[in-house]
Amino acid sequence: MASATGTSATSSGTARTSAPPLFAADVYRDRMRRAAELTRDAGLDALVVAPGPDLRYLVGSRAETFERLTALVIPAAGEPRLVIARLEVPSLAMSAVGDLGIEVADWVDGDDAHGLALAGLTARPRIAVSDSMPALHVIPLSEHTGATPQLATAVLRELRMIKDAAEIDALRRAGAAIDRVHARMGDWLTPGRTEREVAADISRAILDEGHTEAAFIIVGSGPNGADPHHEFSDRVIERSDIVVVDIGGPVEPGYNSDSTRTYCFGEPQADIATAYAALHEAQRAAVAAVRPGVPASTIDAAARDLLRSRDLADHFIHRTGHGIGLSVHEEPYIVDGNDIPLRAGMAFSVEPGVYFSGRWGARIEDIVVVTDDGCESLNNRPHELIQL
């Protein structure tokens, strides 16, 4: 264990894990090596990564952000170090830090933790910080470096956007788990119940089907379905309602599911059936457009152009998709203007929707993974307007 000044570890302290890391140590070692290379390529001296998805990706740590600084420092040249308050060192037990042999520089209240994080770098280092780092730490780091840090997004997204085989397998398991929840929707989603009651049943099922938590639940019935980010309320579900159900959460080792299906009770009105059929076609067109080399914006355009041809473009009020992995929303974003070429291993949602304010809404969402010649859908429940 290193002291607050960053000297070598002693035999009385260790950062070795007391539980198996999420992946093999070589996986994390390679991720940090590539992060250092990308840091150097970006003309930076170091990345400073706070607790959150980026830290979990790099070393498997589930540490949380507090007012005391915890940060993994990856220099463009040299060995990485993890700066952490001494009382938080036990949180490293559920990580690969010890197996990787990373220097742990611990500190106690009253020490200059931000200065410790920058020790060994140049006098005015060019650093980039992870998105999840709070201003509480960004500003002191700025004062030490004499410049506002850059965001590490451009570096870390190059790593996290491309999923390896183990990550894709984790996403497959998450997708299958949330499909099993949607398959049980008829057990809970019935007229006369409130959205909140249905959401409570869904929450329990999400856990029963292998998730560690229900990260989000949307049960949008009738006019509430026209709000894409409605959660649930005490509104009583009516037999004439169209109901949007958007659910997901993490499955170990922390990779997320996210799937939306739309439900009804009996035959829908003709105008609803027509609009939904167009939405179904738009979602299929967008999935069919996924292949390596095409810009992310092309997928958005495939859905949007189809809906525009049916005079429904004004009712599609959000992007077509978002990347997914350790975060529910991450790069790449499937939106107009994002011309990043798709590459094999990218995983993202394809989720066009149509929303009629005060009346009803609908959305169809699958997670797909780009393959060498197209894509694999990780959600396989029916895409039609599902009658219960």
Short mmCIF file of C-alpha atoms in Angstrom, two decimals:
data_model
loop_
_atom_site.label_atom_id
_atom_site.label_comp_id
_atom_site.label_asym_id
_atom_site.label_seq_id
_atom_site.Cartn_x
_atom_site.Cartn_y
_atom_site.Cartn_z
CA MET A 1 0.00 0.00 0.00
CA ALA A 2 1.42 3.36 -1.03
CA SER A 3 1.48 6.21 1.42
CA ALA A 4 -0.06 9.60 0.83
CA THR A 5 3.13 10.63 -0.94
CA GLY A 6 2.85 7.79 -3.42
CA THR A 7 5.80 5.67 -2.22
CA SER A 8 5.93 1.92 -2.75
CA ALA A 9 3.45 -0.46 -1.13
CA THR A 10 4.20 -2.10 2.20
CA SER A 11 3.66 -5.72 3.17
CA SER A 12 1.02 -4.73 5.71
CA GLY A 13 -1.39 -3.38 3.11
CA THR A 14 -2.64 -4.78 -0.15
CA ALA A 15 -5.14 -3.85 -2.83
CA ARG A 16 -5.60 -7.43 -4.01
CA THR A 17 -9.16 -8.46 -4.61
CA SER A 18 -11.09 -10.60 -2.18
CA ALA A 19 -13.49 -11.60 -4.96
CA PRO A 20 -12.91 -12.54 -8.60
CA PRO A 21 -12.71 -9.54 -10.96
CA LEU A 22 -15.43 -9.12 -13.56
CA PHE A 23 -13.08 -10.14 -16.36
CA ALA A 24 -9.58 -11.63 -16.50
CA ALA A 25 -6.77 -9.28 -15.47
CA ASP A 26 -5.36 -9.39 -19.00
CA VAL A 27 -8.57 -7.79 -20.29
CA TYR A 28 -8.20 -4.81 -17.98
CA ARG A 29 -4.46 -4.61 -18.61
CA ASP A 30 -5.07 -4.37 -22.35
CA ARG A 31 -7.76 -1.72 -21.86
CA MET A 32 -5.41 0.48 -19.84
CA ARG A 33 -2.60 -0.03 -22.35
CA ARG A 34 -4.85 1.12 -25.18
CA ALA A 35 -6.13 4.03 -23.07
CA ALA A 36 -2.52 5.19 -22.58
CA GLU A 37 -1.86 4.92 -26.32
CA LEU A 38 -4.96 6.95 -27.17
CA THR A 39 -4.01 9.51 -24.52
CA ARG A 40 -0.63 9.91 -26.16
CA ASP A 41 -2.21 10.11 -29.63
CA ALA A 42 -4.52 12.88 -28.39
CA GLY A 43 -1.52 14.98 -27.26
CA LEU A 44 -2.44 14.63 -23.58
CA ASP A 45 -0.19 13.90 -20.64
CA ALA A 46 -2.72 11.85 -18.65
CA LEU A 47 -6.28 10.71 -18.17
CA VAL A 48 -7.82 11.18 -14.75
CA VAL A 49 -10.76 8.80 -14.36
CA ALA A 50 -13.29 9.15 -11.55
CA PRO A 51 -15.60 6.41 -10.24
CA GLY A 52 -18.31 5.55 -12.70
CA PRO A 53 -18.67 3.46 -15.85
CA ASP A 54 -15.24 4.46 -17.20
CA LEU A 55 -13.44 3.33 -14.05
CA ARG A 56 -15.45 0.13 -14.01
CA TYR A 57 -14.52 -0.49 -17.63
CA LEU A 58 -10.82 0.06 -17.02
CA VAL A 59 -10.28 -1.81 -13.73
CA GLY A 60 -13.62 -3.35 -12.74
CA SER A 61 -14.06 -1.00 -9.78
CA ARG A 62 -17.50 -0.33 -8.38
CA ALA A 63 -16.25 2.56 -6.22
CA GLU A 64 -18.56 5.55 -5.88
CA THR A 65 -17.84 9.26 -6.11
CA PHE A 66 -17.75 11.17 -2.81
CA GLU A 67 -16.36 14.49 -1.67
CA ARG A 68 -13.02 12.71 -1.20
CA LEU A 69 -11.15 12.15 -4.45
CA THR A 70 -10.86 8.70 -5.96
CA ALA A 71 -9.21 8.70 -9.38
CA LEU A 72 -7.30 6.40 -11.69
CA VAL A 73 -4.49 8.33 -13.37
CA ILE A 74 -3.31 6.87 -16.67
CA PRO A 75 -0.28 8.78 -17.98
CA ALA A 76 0.62 8.82 -21.65
CA ALA A 77 3.98 7.43 -20.58
CA GLY A 78 4.65 5.60 -17.36
CA GLU A 79 2.70 3.45 -14.94
CA PRO A 80 -0.90 4.13 -13.85
CA ARG A 81 -1.76 4.90 -10.24
CA LEU A 82 -4.97 4.94 -8.28
CA VAL A 83 -5.43 7.81 -5.82
CA ILE A 84 -7.93 7.05 -3.08
CA ALA A 85 -8.76 8.14 0.45
CA ARG A 86 -7.42 5.61 2.92
CA LEU A 87 -10.85 4.95 4.40
CA GLU A 88 -12.13 4.04 0.90
CA VAL A 89 -9.39 1.51 0.15
CA PRO A 90 -11.65 -1.45 1.09
CA SER A 91 -13.84 -0.56 -1.92
CA LEU A 92 -11.02 -1.81 -4.16
CA ALA A 93 -11.69 -5.36 -2.98
CA MET A 94 -14.33 -5.72 -5.71
CA SER A 95 -12.00 -4.74 -8.54
CA ALA A 96 -8.97 -5.97 -10.47
CA VAL A 97 -6.68 -3.27 -9.09
CA GLY A 98 -4.60 -5.65 -6.98
CA ASP A 99 -4.34 -8.28 -9.71
CA LEU A 100 -3.07 -5.62 -12.10
CA GLY A 101 -0.33 -4.41 -9.77
CA ILE A 102 -1.47 -0.81 -10.00
CA GLU A 103 0.20 1.56 -7.54
CA VAL A 104 -2.33 2.64 -4.91
CA ALA A 105 -1.58 6.11 -3.55
CA ASP A 106 -3.79 6.53 -0.51
CA TRP A 107 -4.30 9.75 1.41
CA VAL A 108 -5.95 11.03 4.57
CA ASP A 109 -8.04 14.10 5.29
CA GLY A 110 -5.85 17.19 5.16
CA ASP A 111 -3.58 15.87 2.38
CA ASP A 112 -3.57 17.43 -1.07
CA ALA A 113 -5.32 14.63 -2.95
CA HIS A 114 -5.54 16.54 -6.22
CA GLY A 115 -1.86 17.33 -6.13
CA LEU A 116 -1.16 13.67 -5.40
CA ALA A 117 -3.15 12.69 -8.51
CA LEU A 118 -0.88 14.88 -10.65
CA ALA A 119 2.39 13.87 -9.01
CA GLY A 120 5.01 12.72 -11.49
CA LEU A 121 3.48 14.60 -14.43
CA THR A 122 4.90 17.75 -16.01
CA ALA A 123 4.56 21.08 -14.20
CA ARG A 124 1.53 22.12 -16.28
CA PRO A 125 0.17 18.82 -17.52
CA ARG A 126 -2.47 18.52 -20.21
CA ILE A 127 -5.08 16.24 -18.69
CA ALA A 128 -8.50 14.91 -19.62
CA VAL A 129 -11.09 13.90 -17.04
CA SER A 130 -13.89 11.36 -17.30
CA ASP A 131 -17.44 12.57 -17.84
CA SER A 132 -18.54 11.44 -14.39
CA MET A 133 -16.00 13.54 -12.49
CA PRO A 134 -17.86 16.20 -10.45
CA ALA A 135 -16.90 19.88 -10.49
CA LEU A 136 -15.87 19.36 -6.86
CA HIS A 137 -12.74 17.69 -8.25
CA VAL A 138 -12.46 19.19 -11.73
CA ILE A 139 -11.96 22.72 -10.38
CA PRO A 140 -9.15 21.83 -7.93
CA LEU A 141 -7.42 19.88 -10.70
CA SER A 142 -7.74 22.96 -12.92
CA GLU A 143 -6.15 25.09 -10.24
CA HIS A 144 -3.21 22.69 -10.02
CA THR A 145 -2.66 22.49 -13.78
CA GLY A 146 -3.44 26.13 -14.59
CA ALA A 147 -5.88 25.10 -17.31
CA THR A 148 -9.34 23.62 -17.64
CA PRO A 149 -9.08 19.87 -18.26
CA GLN A 150 -10.47 18.40 -21.42
CA LEU A 151 -13.16 15.73 -21.37
CA ALA A 152 -11.80 12.23 -21.82
CA THR A 153 -14.81 11.27 -23.93
CA ALA A 154 -12.90 11.34 -27.21
CA VAL A 155 -10.33 8.92 -25.80
CA LEU A 156 -12.52 6.56 -23.79
CA ARG A 157 -15.33 6.26 -26.33
CA GLU A 158 -12.85 4.67 -28.75
CA LEU A 159 -12.45 1.89 -26.20
CA ARG A 160 -15.98 1.52 -24.85
CA MET A 161 -17.83 1.79 -28.17
CA ILE A 162 -16.35 -1.44 -29.51
CA LYS A 163 -17.49 -4.35 -27.39
CA ASP A 164 -15.38 -7.49 -27.17
CA ALA A 165 -16.81 -11.01 -27.23
CA ALA A 166 -17.29 -11.16 -23.45
CA GLU A 167 -19.12 -7.84 -23.42
CA ILE A 168 -21.39 -8.87 -26.29
CA ASP A 169 -22.19 -12.11 -24.49
CA ALA A 170 -23.12 -10.10 -21.39
CA LEU A 171 -25.40 -7.89 -23.49
CA ARG A 172 -27.00 -10.98 -25.05
CA ARG A 173 -27.82 -12.32 -21.60
CA ALA A 174 -29.24 -8.96 -20.58
CA GLY A 175 -31.35 -8.81 -23.75
CA ALA A 176 -32.72 -12.31 -23.19
CA ALA A 177 -33.53 -11.47 -19.57
CA ILE A 178 -35.58 -8.38 -20.45
CA ASP A 179 -37.33 -10.31 -23.24
CA ARG A 180 -38.50 -12.77 -20.58
CA VAL A 181 -40.00 -9.87 -18.62
CA HIS A 182 -41.87 -8.58 -21.68
CA ALA A 183 -43.14 -12.12 -22.29
CA ARG A 184 -44.89 -11.98 -18.90
CA MET A 185 -46.56 -8.60 -19.45
CA GLY A 186 -50.01 -10.13 -19.84
CA ASP A 187 -49.81 -11.25 -16.19
CA TRP A 188 -49.78 -7.65 -14.93
CA LEU A 189 -50.87 -5.23 -17.63
CA THR A 190 -54.67 -5.21 -17.42
CA PRO A 191 -57.37 -2.53 -17.47
CA GLY A 192 -58.38 -1.31 -14.03
CA ARG A 193 -54.87 -1.40 -12.58
CA THR A 194 -52.73 1.71 -12.15
CA GLU A 195 -49.46 2.25 -13.97
CA ARG A 196 -47.74 2.23 -10.59
CA GLU A 197 -49.13 -1.20 -9.69
CA VAL A 198 -48.00 -2.62 -13.02
CA ALA A 199 -44.55 -1.03 -12.60
CA ALA A 200 -44.16 -2.67 -9.18
CA ASP A 201 -44.81 -6.09 -10.70
CA ILE A 202 -42.40 -5.37 -13.54
CA SER A 203 -39.73 -4.28 -11.07
CA ARG A 204 -39.94 -7.58 -9.21
CA ALA A 205 -39.85 -9.53 -12.48
CA ILE A 206 -36.77 -7.66 -13.69
CA LEU A 207 -34.95 -8.90 -10.58
CA ASP A 208 -36.44 -12.39 -10.88
CA GLU A 209 -35.18 -12.66 -14.44
CA GLY A 210 -31.56 -12.01 -13.50
CA HIS A 211 -31.03 -8.25 -13.33
CA THR A 212 -29.33 -6.71 -10.31
CA GLU A 213 -31.78 -3.79 -10.32
CA ALA A 214 -34.60 -2.23 -12.30
CA ALA A 215 -32.73 0.78 -13.66
CA PHE A 216 -35.83 2.31 -15.25
CA ILE A 217 -39.47 1.47 -15.84
CA ILE A 218 -41.85 3.33 -18.14
CA VAL A 219 -45.50 2.35 -18.16
CA GLY A 220 -47.14 5.02 -20.30
CA SER A 221 -50.85 4.40 -20.78
CA GLY A 222 -53.14 6.42 -23.03
CA PRO A 223 -52.05 10.08 -23.10
CA ASN A 224 -49.05 9.29 -20.89
CA GLY A 225 -47.64 7.21 -23.73
CA ALA A 226 -47.18 10.43 -25.70
CA ASP A 227 -44.43 11.46 -23.24
CA PRO A 228 -41.28 9.49 -24.17
CA HIS A 229 -39.80 9.96 -20.68
CA HIS A 230 -42.92 9.37 -18.63
CA GLU A 231 -42.23 6.85 -15.90
CA PHE A 232 -45.44 5.73 -14.21
CA SER A 233 -48.27 7.32 -12.28
CA ASP A 234 -51.48 6.55 -10.44
CA ARG A 235 -53.46 6.74 -13.67
CA VAL A 236 -55.83 3.79 -14.02
CA ILE A 237 -55.28 1.89 -17.26
CA GLU A 238 -58.34 1.82 -19.51
CA ARG A 239 -59.41 -0.81 -22.03
CA SER A 240 -59.09 1.65 -24.91
CA ASP A 241 -55.49 2.55 -24.02
CA ILE A 242 -52.32 2.02 -25.99
CA VAL A 243 -49.56 1.33 -23.43
CA VAL A 244 -45.83 1.91 -23.91
CA VAL A 245 -43.59 -0.27 -21.71
CA ASP A 246 -39.87 0.63 -21.74
CA ILE A 247 -37.78 -1.32 -19.23
CA GLY A 248 -34.22 -2.36 -18.48
CA GLY A 249 -31.37 -2.70 -16.05
CA PRO A 250 -27.95 -4.25 -15.51
CA VAL A 251 -27.12 -7.95 -15.54
CA GLU A 252 -23.78 -9.02 -14.10
CA PRO A 253 -21.12 -8.02 -14.85
CA GLY A 254 -23.04 -4.76 -15.16
CA TYR A 255 -24.11 -4.66 -18.82
CA ASN A 256 -27.57 -3.23 -19.43
CA SER A 257 -30.77 -4.26 -21.13
CA ASP A 258 -33.19 -1.77 -22.66
CA SER A 259 -36.26 -2.77 -24.63
CA THR A 260 -39.58 -1.16 -25.46
CA ARG A 261 -42.79 -2.78 -26.66
CA THR A 262 -46.25 -1.29 -27.10
CA TYR A 263 -49.42 -3.03 -25.95
CA CYS A 264 -53.18 -2.73 -26.41
CA PHE A 265 -56.37 -4.49 -25.37
CA GLY A 266 -58.39 -5.72 -28.33
CA GLU A 267 -58.40 -4.26 -31.83
CA PRO A 268 -56.96 -0.72 -32.07
CA GLN A 269 -58.73 2.08 -33.87
CA ALA A 270 -57.98 2.27 -37.60
CA ASP A 271 -55.85 5.44 -37.40
CA ILE A 272 -53.79 3.96 -34.57
CA ALA A 273 -53.27 0.71 -36.48
CA THR A 274 -52.14 2.64 -39.56
CA ALA A 275 -49.67 4.82 -37.65
CA TYR A 276 -48.30 1.84 -35.75
CA ALA A 277 -47.81 -0.14 -38.95
CA ALA A 278 -45.70 2.74 -40.29
CA LEU A 279 -43.67 2.80 -37.06
CA HIS A 280 -43.10 -0.94 -37.33
CA GLU A 281 -41.87 -0.51 -40.88
CA ALA A 282 -39.60 2.37 -39.84
CA GLN A 283 -37.99 0.32 -37.09
CA ARG A 284 -37.38 -2.57 -39.48
CA ALA A 285 -35.88 -0.21 -42.06
CA ALA A 286 -33.50 1.24 -39.48
CA VAL A 287 -32.34 -2.20 -38.31
CA ALA A 288 -31.87 -3.32 -41.90
CA ALA A 289 -29.61 -0.32 -42.54
CA VAL A 290 -27.14 -1.34 -39.81
CA ARG A 291 -23.83 -2.59 -41.19
CA PRO A 292 -20.16 -1.69 -40.84
CA GLY A 293 -19.01 1.46 -42.57
CA VAL A 294 -22.29 3.34 -42.76
CA PRO A 295 -22.57 6.55 -40.72
CA ALA A 296 -24.60 6.38 -37.53
CA SER A 297 -26.80 9.14 -38.97
CA THR A 298 -27.86 6.78 -41.77
CA ILE A 299 -29.73 4.61 -39.29
CA ASP A 300 -31.59 7.63 -37.96
CA ALA A 301 -32.42 8.71 -41.51
CA ALA A 302 -33.77 5.27 -42.43
CA ALA A 303 -36.40 5.47 -39.69
CA ARG A 304 -37.12 9.16 -40.06
CA ASP A 305 -37.47 9.08 -43.85
CA LEU A 306 -39.98 6.25 -43.69
CA LEU A 307 -42.08 8.11 -41.15
CA ARG A 308 -41.79 11.29 -43.21
CA SER A 309 -43.20 9.43 -46.21
CA ARG A 310 -46.27 8.63 -44.08
CA ASP A 311 -46.64 12.22 -42.79
CA LEU A 312 -45.52 11.14 -39.31
CA ALA A 313 -42.10 12.81 -39.09
CA ASP A 314 -43.40 15.57 -36.81
CA HIS A 315 -44.51 12.90 -34.34
CA PHE A 316 -41.00 11.38 -34.07
CA ILE A 317 -39.40 13.75 -31.57
CA HIS A 318 -36.14 12.10 -30.45
CA ARG A 319 -33.04 10.41 -31.84
CA THR A 320 -33.31 6.86 -33.16
CA GLY A 321 -30.91 5.31 -30.67
CA HIS A 322 -28.07 5.34 -28.18
CA GLY A 323 -25.13 3.12 -27.40
CA ILE A 324 -25.40 0.75 -24.46
CA GLY A 325 -23.05 -1.23 -22.26
CA LEU A 326 -21.98 -0.43 -18.72
CA SER A 327 -24.10 2.71 -19.14
CA VAL A 328 -27.67 2.63 -20.40
CA HIS A 329 -26.84 5.65 -22.60
CA GLU A 330 -23.36 5.90 -24.11
CA GLU A 331 -21.61 6.31 -27.47
CA PRO A 332 -22.43 5.91 -30.31
CA TYR A 333 -25.59 8.02 -30.55
CA ILE A 334 -27.81 7.23 -33.52
CA VAL A 335 -28.82 10.72 -34.50
CA ASP A 336 -28.77 13.11 -37.43
CA GLY A 337 -25.36 14.75 -37.74
CA ASN A 338 -23.38 11.92 -36.16
CA ASP A 339 -21.36 10.67 -39.11
CA ILE A 340 -19.12 8.28 -37.18
CA PRO A 341 -18.85 5.07 -39.23
CA LEU A 342 -20.38 2.02 -37.61
CA ARG A 343 -17.90 -0.73 -36.72
CA ALA A 344 -18.30 -4.36 -35.77
CA GLY A 345 -18.78 -4.62 -32.01
CA MET A 346 -20.77 -1.42 -31.58
CA ALA A 347 -23.98 -1.97 -29.59
CA PHE A 348 -26.90 0.45 -29.61
CA SER A 349 -30.66 0.79 -29.50
CA VAL A 350 -32.91 1.24 -32.52
CA GLU A 351 -36.05 2.85 -31.12
CA PRO A 352 -38.17 5.10 -33.31
CA GLY A 353 -41.44 6.26 -31.81
CA VAL A 354 -44.53 8.26 -32.68
CA TYR A 355 -46.27 10.50 -30.14
CA PHE A 356 -49.66 12.21 -30.33
CA SER A 357 -49.91 14.72 -27.51
CA GLY A 358 -52.87 14.18 -25.21
CA ARG A 359 -53.86 10.95 -26.96
CA TRP A 360 -51.36 8.11 -27.27
CA GLY A 361 -47.84 7.12 -28.22
CA ALA A 362 -45.86 4.10 -29.35
CA ARG A 363 -42.24 3.02 -29.50
CA ILE A 364 -40.40 -0.11 -30.64
CA GLU A 365 -36.90 -0.68 -29.28
CA ASP A 366 -34.31 -3.38 -29.80
CA ILE A 367 -30.63 -3.47 -28.89
CA VAL A 368 -28.48 -4.47 -31.86
CA VAL A 369 -24.79 -5.30 -32.20
CA VAL A 370 -22.98 -4.50 -35.42
CA THR A 371 -21.49 -7.64 -37.01
CA ASP A 372 -19.06 -8.07 -39.90
CA ASP A 373 -21.89 -8.03 -42.43
CA GLY A 374 -24.92 -6.51 -40.71
CA CYS A 375 -26.21 -6.71 -37.17
CA GLU A 376 -27.51 -9.08 -34.52
CA SER A 377 -30.64 -8.13 -32.62
CA LEU A 378 -30.47 -8.91 -28.91
CA ASN A 379 -34.25 -8.54 -28.42
CA ASN A 380 -36.62 -10.93 -30.10
CA ARG A 381 -40.11 -10.34 -28.74
CA PRO A 382 -42.85 -9.56 -31.31
CA HIS A 383 -42.64 -6.08 -32.78
CA GLU A 384 -46.29 -5.76 -33.73
CA LEU A 385 -48.77 -3.87 -31.55
CA ILE A 386 -49.18 -6.59 -28.95
CA GLN A 387 -52.78 -7.38 -28.02
CA LEU A 388 -53.28 -8.63 -24.47
#
